[in-house]
Coordinates of C-alpha atoms in Angstrom, one line a residue:
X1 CA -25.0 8.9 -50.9
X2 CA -28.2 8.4 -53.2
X3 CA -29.8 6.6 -50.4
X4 CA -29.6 9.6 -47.9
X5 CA -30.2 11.9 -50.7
X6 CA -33.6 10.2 -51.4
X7 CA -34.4 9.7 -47.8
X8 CA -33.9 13.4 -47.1
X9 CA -35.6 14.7 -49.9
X10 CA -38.7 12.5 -49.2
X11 CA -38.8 14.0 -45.6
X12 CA -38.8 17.3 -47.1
X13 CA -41.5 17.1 -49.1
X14 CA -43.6 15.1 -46.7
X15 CA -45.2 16.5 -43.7
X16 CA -43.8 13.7 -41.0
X17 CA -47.0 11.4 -40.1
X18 CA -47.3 7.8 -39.6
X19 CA -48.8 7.5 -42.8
X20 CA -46.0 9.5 -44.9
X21 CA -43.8 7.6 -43.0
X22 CA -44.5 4.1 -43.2
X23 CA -45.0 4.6 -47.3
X24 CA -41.0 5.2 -47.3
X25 CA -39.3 2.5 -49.0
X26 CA -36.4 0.3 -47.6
X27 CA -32.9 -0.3 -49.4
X28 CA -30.1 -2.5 -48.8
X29 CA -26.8 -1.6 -49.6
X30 CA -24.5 -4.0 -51.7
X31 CA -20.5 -3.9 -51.4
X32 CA -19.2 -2.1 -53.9
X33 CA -22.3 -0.5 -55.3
X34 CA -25.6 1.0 -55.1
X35 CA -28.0 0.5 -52.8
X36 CA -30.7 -1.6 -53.7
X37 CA -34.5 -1.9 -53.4
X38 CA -35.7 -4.4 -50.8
X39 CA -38.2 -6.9 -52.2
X40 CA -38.7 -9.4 -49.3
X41 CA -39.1 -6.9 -45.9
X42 CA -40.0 -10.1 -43.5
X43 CA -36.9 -11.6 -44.6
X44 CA -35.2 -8.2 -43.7
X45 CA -36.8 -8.4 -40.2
X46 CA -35.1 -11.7 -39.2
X47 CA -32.1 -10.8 -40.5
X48 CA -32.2 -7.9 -38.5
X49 CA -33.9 -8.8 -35.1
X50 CA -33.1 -12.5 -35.3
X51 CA -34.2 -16.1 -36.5
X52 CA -36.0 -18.4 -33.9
X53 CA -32.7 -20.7 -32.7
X54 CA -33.7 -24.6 -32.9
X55 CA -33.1 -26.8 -30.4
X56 CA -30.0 -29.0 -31.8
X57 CA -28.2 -25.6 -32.1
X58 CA -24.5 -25.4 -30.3
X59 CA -22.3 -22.6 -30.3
X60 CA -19.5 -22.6 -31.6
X61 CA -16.2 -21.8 -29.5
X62 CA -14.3 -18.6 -29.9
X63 CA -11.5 -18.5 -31.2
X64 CA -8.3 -18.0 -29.3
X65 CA -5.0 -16.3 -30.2
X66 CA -2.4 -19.2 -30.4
X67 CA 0.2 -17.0 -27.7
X68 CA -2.8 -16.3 -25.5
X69 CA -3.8 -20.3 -25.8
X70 CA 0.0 -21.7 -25.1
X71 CA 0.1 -18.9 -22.2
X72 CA -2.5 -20.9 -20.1
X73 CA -1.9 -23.8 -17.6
X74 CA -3.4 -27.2 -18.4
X75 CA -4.7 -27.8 -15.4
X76 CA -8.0 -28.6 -14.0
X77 CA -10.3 -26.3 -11.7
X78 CA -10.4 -28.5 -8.3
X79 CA -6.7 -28.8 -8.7
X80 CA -4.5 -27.6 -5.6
X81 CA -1.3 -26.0 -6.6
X82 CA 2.1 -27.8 -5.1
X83 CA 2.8 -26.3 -1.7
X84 CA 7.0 -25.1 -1.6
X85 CA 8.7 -27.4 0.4
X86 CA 10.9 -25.2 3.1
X87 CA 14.6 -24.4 2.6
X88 CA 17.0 -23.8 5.8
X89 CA 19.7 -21.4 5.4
X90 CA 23.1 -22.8 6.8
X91 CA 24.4 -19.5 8.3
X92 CA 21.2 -18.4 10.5
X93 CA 19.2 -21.6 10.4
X94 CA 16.1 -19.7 9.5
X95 CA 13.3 -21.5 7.3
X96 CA 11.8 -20.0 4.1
X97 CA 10.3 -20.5 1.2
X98 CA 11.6 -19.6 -2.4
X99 CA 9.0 -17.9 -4.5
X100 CA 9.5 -17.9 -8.8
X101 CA 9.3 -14.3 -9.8
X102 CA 5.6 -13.2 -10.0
X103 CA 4.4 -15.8 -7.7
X104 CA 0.4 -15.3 -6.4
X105 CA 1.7 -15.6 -2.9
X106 CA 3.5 -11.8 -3.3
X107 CA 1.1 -10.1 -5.7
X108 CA -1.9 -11.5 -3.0
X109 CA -0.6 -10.0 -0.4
X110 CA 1.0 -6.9 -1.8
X111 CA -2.7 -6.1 -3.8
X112 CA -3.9 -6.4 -0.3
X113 CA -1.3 -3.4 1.4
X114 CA -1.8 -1.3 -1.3
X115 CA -4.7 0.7 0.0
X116 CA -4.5 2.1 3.0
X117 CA -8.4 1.3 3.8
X118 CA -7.9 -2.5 3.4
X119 CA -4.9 -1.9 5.9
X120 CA -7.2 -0.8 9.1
X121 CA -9.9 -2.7 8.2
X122 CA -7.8 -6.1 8.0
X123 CA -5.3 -4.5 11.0
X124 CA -1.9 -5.0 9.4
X125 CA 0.7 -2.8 8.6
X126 CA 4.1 -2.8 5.5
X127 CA 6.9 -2.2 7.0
X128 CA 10.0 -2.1 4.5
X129 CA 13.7 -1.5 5.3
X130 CA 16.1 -3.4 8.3
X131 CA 16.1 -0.4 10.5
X132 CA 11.8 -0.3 11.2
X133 CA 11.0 -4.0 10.7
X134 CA 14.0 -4.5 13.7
X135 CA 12.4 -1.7 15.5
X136 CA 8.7 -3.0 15.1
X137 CA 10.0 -6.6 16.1
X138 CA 12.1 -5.1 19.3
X139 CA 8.6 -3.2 20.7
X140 CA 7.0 -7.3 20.2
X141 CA 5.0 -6.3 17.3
X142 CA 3.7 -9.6 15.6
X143 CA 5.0 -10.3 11.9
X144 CA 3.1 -12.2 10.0
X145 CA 5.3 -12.6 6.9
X146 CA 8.8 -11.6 5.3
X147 CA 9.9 -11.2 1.5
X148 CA 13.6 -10.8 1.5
X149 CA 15.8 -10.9 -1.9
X150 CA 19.3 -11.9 -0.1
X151 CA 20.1 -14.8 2.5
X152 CA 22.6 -12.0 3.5
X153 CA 19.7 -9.7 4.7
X154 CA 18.7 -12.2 7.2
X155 CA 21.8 -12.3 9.3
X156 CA 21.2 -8.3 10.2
X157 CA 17.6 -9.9 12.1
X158 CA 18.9 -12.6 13.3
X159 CA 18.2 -11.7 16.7
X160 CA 15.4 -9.8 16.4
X161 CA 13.7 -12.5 14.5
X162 CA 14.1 -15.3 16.7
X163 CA 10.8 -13.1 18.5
X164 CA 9.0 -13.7 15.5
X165 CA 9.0 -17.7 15.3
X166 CA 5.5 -17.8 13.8
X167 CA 6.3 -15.5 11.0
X168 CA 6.8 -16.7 7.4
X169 CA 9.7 -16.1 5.6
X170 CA 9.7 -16.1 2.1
X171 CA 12.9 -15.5 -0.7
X172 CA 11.7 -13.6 -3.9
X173 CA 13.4 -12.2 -7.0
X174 CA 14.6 -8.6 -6.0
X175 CA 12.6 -7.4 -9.6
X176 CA 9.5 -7.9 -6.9
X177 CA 10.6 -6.3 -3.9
X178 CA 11.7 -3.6 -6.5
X179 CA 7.9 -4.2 -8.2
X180 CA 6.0 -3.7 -4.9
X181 CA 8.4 -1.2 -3.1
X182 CA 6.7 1.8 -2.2
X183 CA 10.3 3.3 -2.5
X184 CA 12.5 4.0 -5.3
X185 CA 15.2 1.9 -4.8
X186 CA 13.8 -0.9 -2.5
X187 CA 15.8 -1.8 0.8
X188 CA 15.6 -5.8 0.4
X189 CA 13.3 -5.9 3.1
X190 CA 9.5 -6.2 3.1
X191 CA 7.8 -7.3 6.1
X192 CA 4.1 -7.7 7.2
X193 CA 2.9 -6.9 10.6
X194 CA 0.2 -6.8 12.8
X195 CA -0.8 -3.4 13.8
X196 CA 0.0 -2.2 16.8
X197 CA -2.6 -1.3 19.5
X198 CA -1.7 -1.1 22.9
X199 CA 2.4 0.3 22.8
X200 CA 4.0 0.2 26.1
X201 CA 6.7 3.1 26.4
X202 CA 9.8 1.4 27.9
X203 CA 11.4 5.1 28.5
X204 CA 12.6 6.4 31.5
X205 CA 11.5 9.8 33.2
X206 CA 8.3 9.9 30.9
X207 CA 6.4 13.5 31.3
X208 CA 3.6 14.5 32.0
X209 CA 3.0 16.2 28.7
X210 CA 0.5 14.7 26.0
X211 CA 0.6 16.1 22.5
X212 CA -2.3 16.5 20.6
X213 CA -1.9 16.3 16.9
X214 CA -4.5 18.4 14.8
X215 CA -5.3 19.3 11.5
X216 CA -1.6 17.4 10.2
X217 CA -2.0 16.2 6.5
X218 CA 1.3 15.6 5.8
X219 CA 2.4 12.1 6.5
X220 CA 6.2 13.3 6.7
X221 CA 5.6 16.0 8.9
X222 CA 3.3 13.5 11.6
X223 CA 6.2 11.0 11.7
X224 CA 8.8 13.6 12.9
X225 CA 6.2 15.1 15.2
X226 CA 5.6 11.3 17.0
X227 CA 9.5 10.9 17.1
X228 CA 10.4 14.2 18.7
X229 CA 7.3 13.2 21.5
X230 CA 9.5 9.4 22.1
X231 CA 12.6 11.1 22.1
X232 CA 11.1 13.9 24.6
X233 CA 10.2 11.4 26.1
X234 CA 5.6 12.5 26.3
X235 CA 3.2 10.5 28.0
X236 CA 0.9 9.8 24.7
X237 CA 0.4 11.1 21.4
X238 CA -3.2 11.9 20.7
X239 CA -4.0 11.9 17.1
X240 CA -7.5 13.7 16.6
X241 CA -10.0 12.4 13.3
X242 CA -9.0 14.6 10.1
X243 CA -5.0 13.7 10.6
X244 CA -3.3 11.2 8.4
X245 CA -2.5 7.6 9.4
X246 CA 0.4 8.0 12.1
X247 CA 1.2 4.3 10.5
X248 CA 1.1 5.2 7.0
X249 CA 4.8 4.0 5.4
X250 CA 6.1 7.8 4.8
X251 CA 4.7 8.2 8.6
X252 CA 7.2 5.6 9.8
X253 CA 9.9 6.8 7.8
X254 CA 9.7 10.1 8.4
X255 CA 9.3 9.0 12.5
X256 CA 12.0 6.4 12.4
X257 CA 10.1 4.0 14.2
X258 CA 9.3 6.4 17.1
X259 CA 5.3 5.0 16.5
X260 CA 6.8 1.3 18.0
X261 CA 8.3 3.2 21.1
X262 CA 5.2 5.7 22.0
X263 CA 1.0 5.4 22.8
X264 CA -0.6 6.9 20.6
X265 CA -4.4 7.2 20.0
X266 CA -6.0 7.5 16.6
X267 CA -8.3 8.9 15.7
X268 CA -9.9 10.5 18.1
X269 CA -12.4 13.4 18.0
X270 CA -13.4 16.2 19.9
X271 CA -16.0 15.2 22.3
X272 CA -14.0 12.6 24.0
X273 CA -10.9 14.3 24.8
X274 CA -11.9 15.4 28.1
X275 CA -13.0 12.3 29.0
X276 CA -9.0 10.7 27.7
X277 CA -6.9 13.9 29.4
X278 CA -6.5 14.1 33.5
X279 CA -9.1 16.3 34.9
X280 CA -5.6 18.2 36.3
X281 CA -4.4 19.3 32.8
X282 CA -3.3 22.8 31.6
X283 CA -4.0 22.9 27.8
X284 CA -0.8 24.9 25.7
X285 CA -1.9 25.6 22.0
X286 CA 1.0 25.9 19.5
X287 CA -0.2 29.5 17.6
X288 CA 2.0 30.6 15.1
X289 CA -1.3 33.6 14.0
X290 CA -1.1 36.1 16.6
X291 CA -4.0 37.2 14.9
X292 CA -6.1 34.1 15.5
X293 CA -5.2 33.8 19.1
X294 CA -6.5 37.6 19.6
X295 CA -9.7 37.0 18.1
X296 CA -10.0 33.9 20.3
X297 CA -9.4 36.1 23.2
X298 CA -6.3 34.1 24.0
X299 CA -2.9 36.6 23.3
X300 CA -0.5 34.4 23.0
X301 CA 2.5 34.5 24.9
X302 CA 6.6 33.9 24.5
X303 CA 7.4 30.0 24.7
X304 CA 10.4 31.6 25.9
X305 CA 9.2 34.0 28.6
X306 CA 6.0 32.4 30.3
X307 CA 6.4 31.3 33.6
X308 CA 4.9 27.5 33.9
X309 CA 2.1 27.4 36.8
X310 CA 3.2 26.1 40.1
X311 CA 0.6 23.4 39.8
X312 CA 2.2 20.4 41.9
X313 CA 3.9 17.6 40.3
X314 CA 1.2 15.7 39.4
X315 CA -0.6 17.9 37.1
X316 CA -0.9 17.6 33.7
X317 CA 0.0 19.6 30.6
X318 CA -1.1 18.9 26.8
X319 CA 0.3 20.7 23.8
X320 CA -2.3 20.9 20.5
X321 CA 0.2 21.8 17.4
X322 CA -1.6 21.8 14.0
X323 CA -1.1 21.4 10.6
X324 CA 1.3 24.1 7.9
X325 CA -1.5 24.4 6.0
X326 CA -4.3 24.6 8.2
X327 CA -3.4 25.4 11.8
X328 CA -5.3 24.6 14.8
X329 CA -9.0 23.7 14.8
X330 CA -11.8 26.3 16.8
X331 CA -12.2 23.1 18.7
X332 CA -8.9 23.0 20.9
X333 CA -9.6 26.3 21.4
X334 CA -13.1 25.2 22.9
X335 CA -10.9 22.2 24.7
X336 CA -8.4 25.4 26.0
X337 CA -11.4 27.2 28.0
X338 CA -12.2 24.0 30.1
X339 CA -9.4 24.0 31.9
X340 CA -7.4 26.4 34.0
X341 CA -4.0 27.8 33.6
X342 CA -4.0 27.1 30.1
X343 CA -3.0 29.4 27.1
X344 CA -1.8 30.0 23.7
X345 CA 2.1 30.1 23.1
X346 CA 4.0 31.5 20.5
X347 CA 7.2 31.4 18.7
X348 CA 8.8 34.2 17.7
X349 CA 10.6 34.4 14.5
X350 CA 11.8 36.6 11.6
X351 CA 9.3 38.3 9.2
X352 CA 11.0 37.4 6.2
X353 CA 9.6 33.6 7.3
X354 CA 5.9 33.1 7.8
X355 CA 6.2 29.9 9.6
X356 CA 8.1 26.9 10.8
X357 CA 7.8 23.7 10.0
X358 CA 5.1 21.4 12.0
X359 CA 7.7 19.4 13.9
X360 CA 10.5 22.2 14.4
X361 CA 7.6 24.2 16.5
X362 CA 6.9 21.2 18.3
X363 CA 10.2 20.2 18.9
X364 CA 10.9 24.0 20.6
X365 CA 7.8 24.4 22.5
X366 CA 8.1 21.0 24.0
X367 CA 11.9 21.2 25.0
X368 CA 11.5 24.5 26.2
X369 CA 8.4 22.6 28.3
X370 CA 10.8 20.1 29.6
X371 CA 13.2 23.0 31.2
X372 CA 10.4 24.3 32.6
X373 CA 9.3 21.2 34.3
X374 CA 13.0 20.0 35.2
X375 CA 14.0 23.3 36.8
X376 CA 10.3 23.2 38.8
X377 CA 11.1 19.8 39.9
X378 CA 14.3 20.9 41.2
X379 CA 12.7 23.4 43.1
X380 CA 10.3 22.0 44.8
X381 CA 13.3 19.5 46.0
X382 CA 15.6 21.8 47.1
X383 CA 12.4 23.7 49.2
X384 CA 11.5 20.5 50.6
X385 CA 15.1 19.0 52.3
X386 CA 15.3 22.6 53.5
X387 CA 12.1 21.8 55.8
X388 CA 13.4 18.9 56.4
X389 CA 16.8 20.2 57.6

């Protein structure tokens, strides 16, 4: 405290020059008592800023905590670690390997899945739970590899993995399934795929309907959407740029597996749906905002109560549904104007709820579509063995 006390009163009573300033004096302070005059200042200096280091100089290690020290493998750098011979499991005859707890192979490829960006850029896809990895394997989707806690868990897939002979099977501790499960209580099941490109629909009776998903944030609420378009079953689902990952995990729970069973195209923007959709198409936007659809000179009508243009069978029709949050984009409204017979449609419901949920709407308007078409089709064929008659 005498130190500052001395320091500050000599800036006080100086006007602050180079001069005044460089006539201060310098003090060193001494453990446990006052601070003291310093006699030698280039001594100060190298203590401060540094002695010149000689050449025979060698640092010295540091020092190492003894648990951190015994914690470490002896082993050297170049040295390969000991590849896990292969077990065969007597009840399915499948090969795998068994993994301690904590092993690099899991944490490699788990720190790998975590972020959804490193998923599309490397084109694979975590798939947990019996139910989607048999799905994903039935639609011919490559696995690449397969943590499983239980030899019992592999008799479930035995079929379905005989399809997936180059896969790699691997037995861990369930306290890392439990560790990198992306669920609370994990299924037992944690598979690595390939992600899937070009999905074939193996339904029967497909439609000519396309559904164009727009503006849908919420991974849940895209899954159900895809699921309700395979179980319709729709020609495509087109997923536009701003939409979540139609492969994200809650995605394929929420759809079931429906993304194995459909097409879909993600993402997609704006520009380059006409060029995608069949120039005979009749655009249907999903508008639960009256409102909106008036100002965009579209009234909407009754999903119930329109009458479906007689068109011929081979024309097209696509549905744009949108978001909770944020509804339909002023582009598919742009998209609606290029094409004829095309409008807005509109699901009425009580005022005491503002809106439905994203899939519910999609699920009415496209079943009431469906009726539509079938009793159309059945028209048309009654009309024609009349002529023939």
């Amino acid at each position: 405290m005498q130190f500052f006390r001395r320091f500050s009163s000599e800036i006080l009573s100086r006007s602050f020059n180079p001069a005044a300033y460089s006539s201060f004096r310098l003090h060193s302070s001494v453990a446990g008592g006052c601070p003291n005059e310093v006699e030698n200042v280039e001594k100060l200096e190298e203590d401060l800023f540094g002695r010149e280091v000689g050449r025979d100089w060698v640092e010295k290690s540091t020092k190492r905590f003894r648990s951190y020290k015994h914690a470490q493998k002896k082993a050297k750098p170049d040295e390969k670690s000991p590849k896990i011979e292969l077990k065969t499991d007597k009840k399915t005859n499948l090969s795998y390997r068994d993994l301690a707890y904590r092993d690099p192979t899991i944490r490699d490829a788990m720190m790998l899945l975590r972020s959804g960006k490193k998923q599309k850029n490397e084109g694979l896809l975590l798939v947990e739970g019996r139910r989607l990895i048999e799905e994903a394997l039935k639609a011919n989707i490559q696995m690449e590899k397969l943590f499983f806690s239980r030899p019992e868990e592999l008799e479930e897939l035995l079929e379905p993995l005989k399809r997936a002979s180059k896969a790699e099977l691997f037995r861990i501790t369930y306290r890392d399934l439990q560790l990198w499960s992306q669920l609370t209580t994990s299924p037992g099941l944690l598979a690595i795929f390939q992600r899937p490109k070009n999905v074939v629909s193996k339904a029967q009776n497909i439609l000519p309907i396309s559904v164009i998903c727009d503006n849908i944030r919420e991974p849940n609420n895209l899954g159900s959407a895809i699921r309700i378009c395979a179980a319709l079953p729709c020609r495509e689902v087109i997923v536009m740029k701003g939409c979540t990952d139609p492969f994200d995990a809650k995605s394929l729970r929420g759809g079931a597996g429906a993304q194995f069973q459909i097409p879909i195209r993600y993402p997609v923007n704006w520009e380059d749906l006409p060029d995608i959709l069949p120039p005979e198409n009749s655009v249907f936007i999903s508008e639960s905002s009256v409102k909106k659809a008036t100002t965009n000179a579209h009234p909407p009508l009754d999903v119930a109560e329109f009458s479906l243009p007689n068109l011929g069978t081979d024309h097209h029709f696509s549905v744009v549904i949108g978001g909770e949050t944020h509804g339909v984009s002023p582009e598919a409204y742009k998209l609606l104007r290029l094409y004829e017979s095309s409008s807005c449609l509109h699901i009425p419901i009580s005022e005491a709820v503002e809106s439905l949920n994203t899939a519910s709407a999609l699920a009415v308007i496209l079943f009431e579509l469906r009726r539509k078409i079938i009793v159309q089709r059945k028209a048309e064929n009654s009309v024609e063995s009349s002529d023939e008659e």
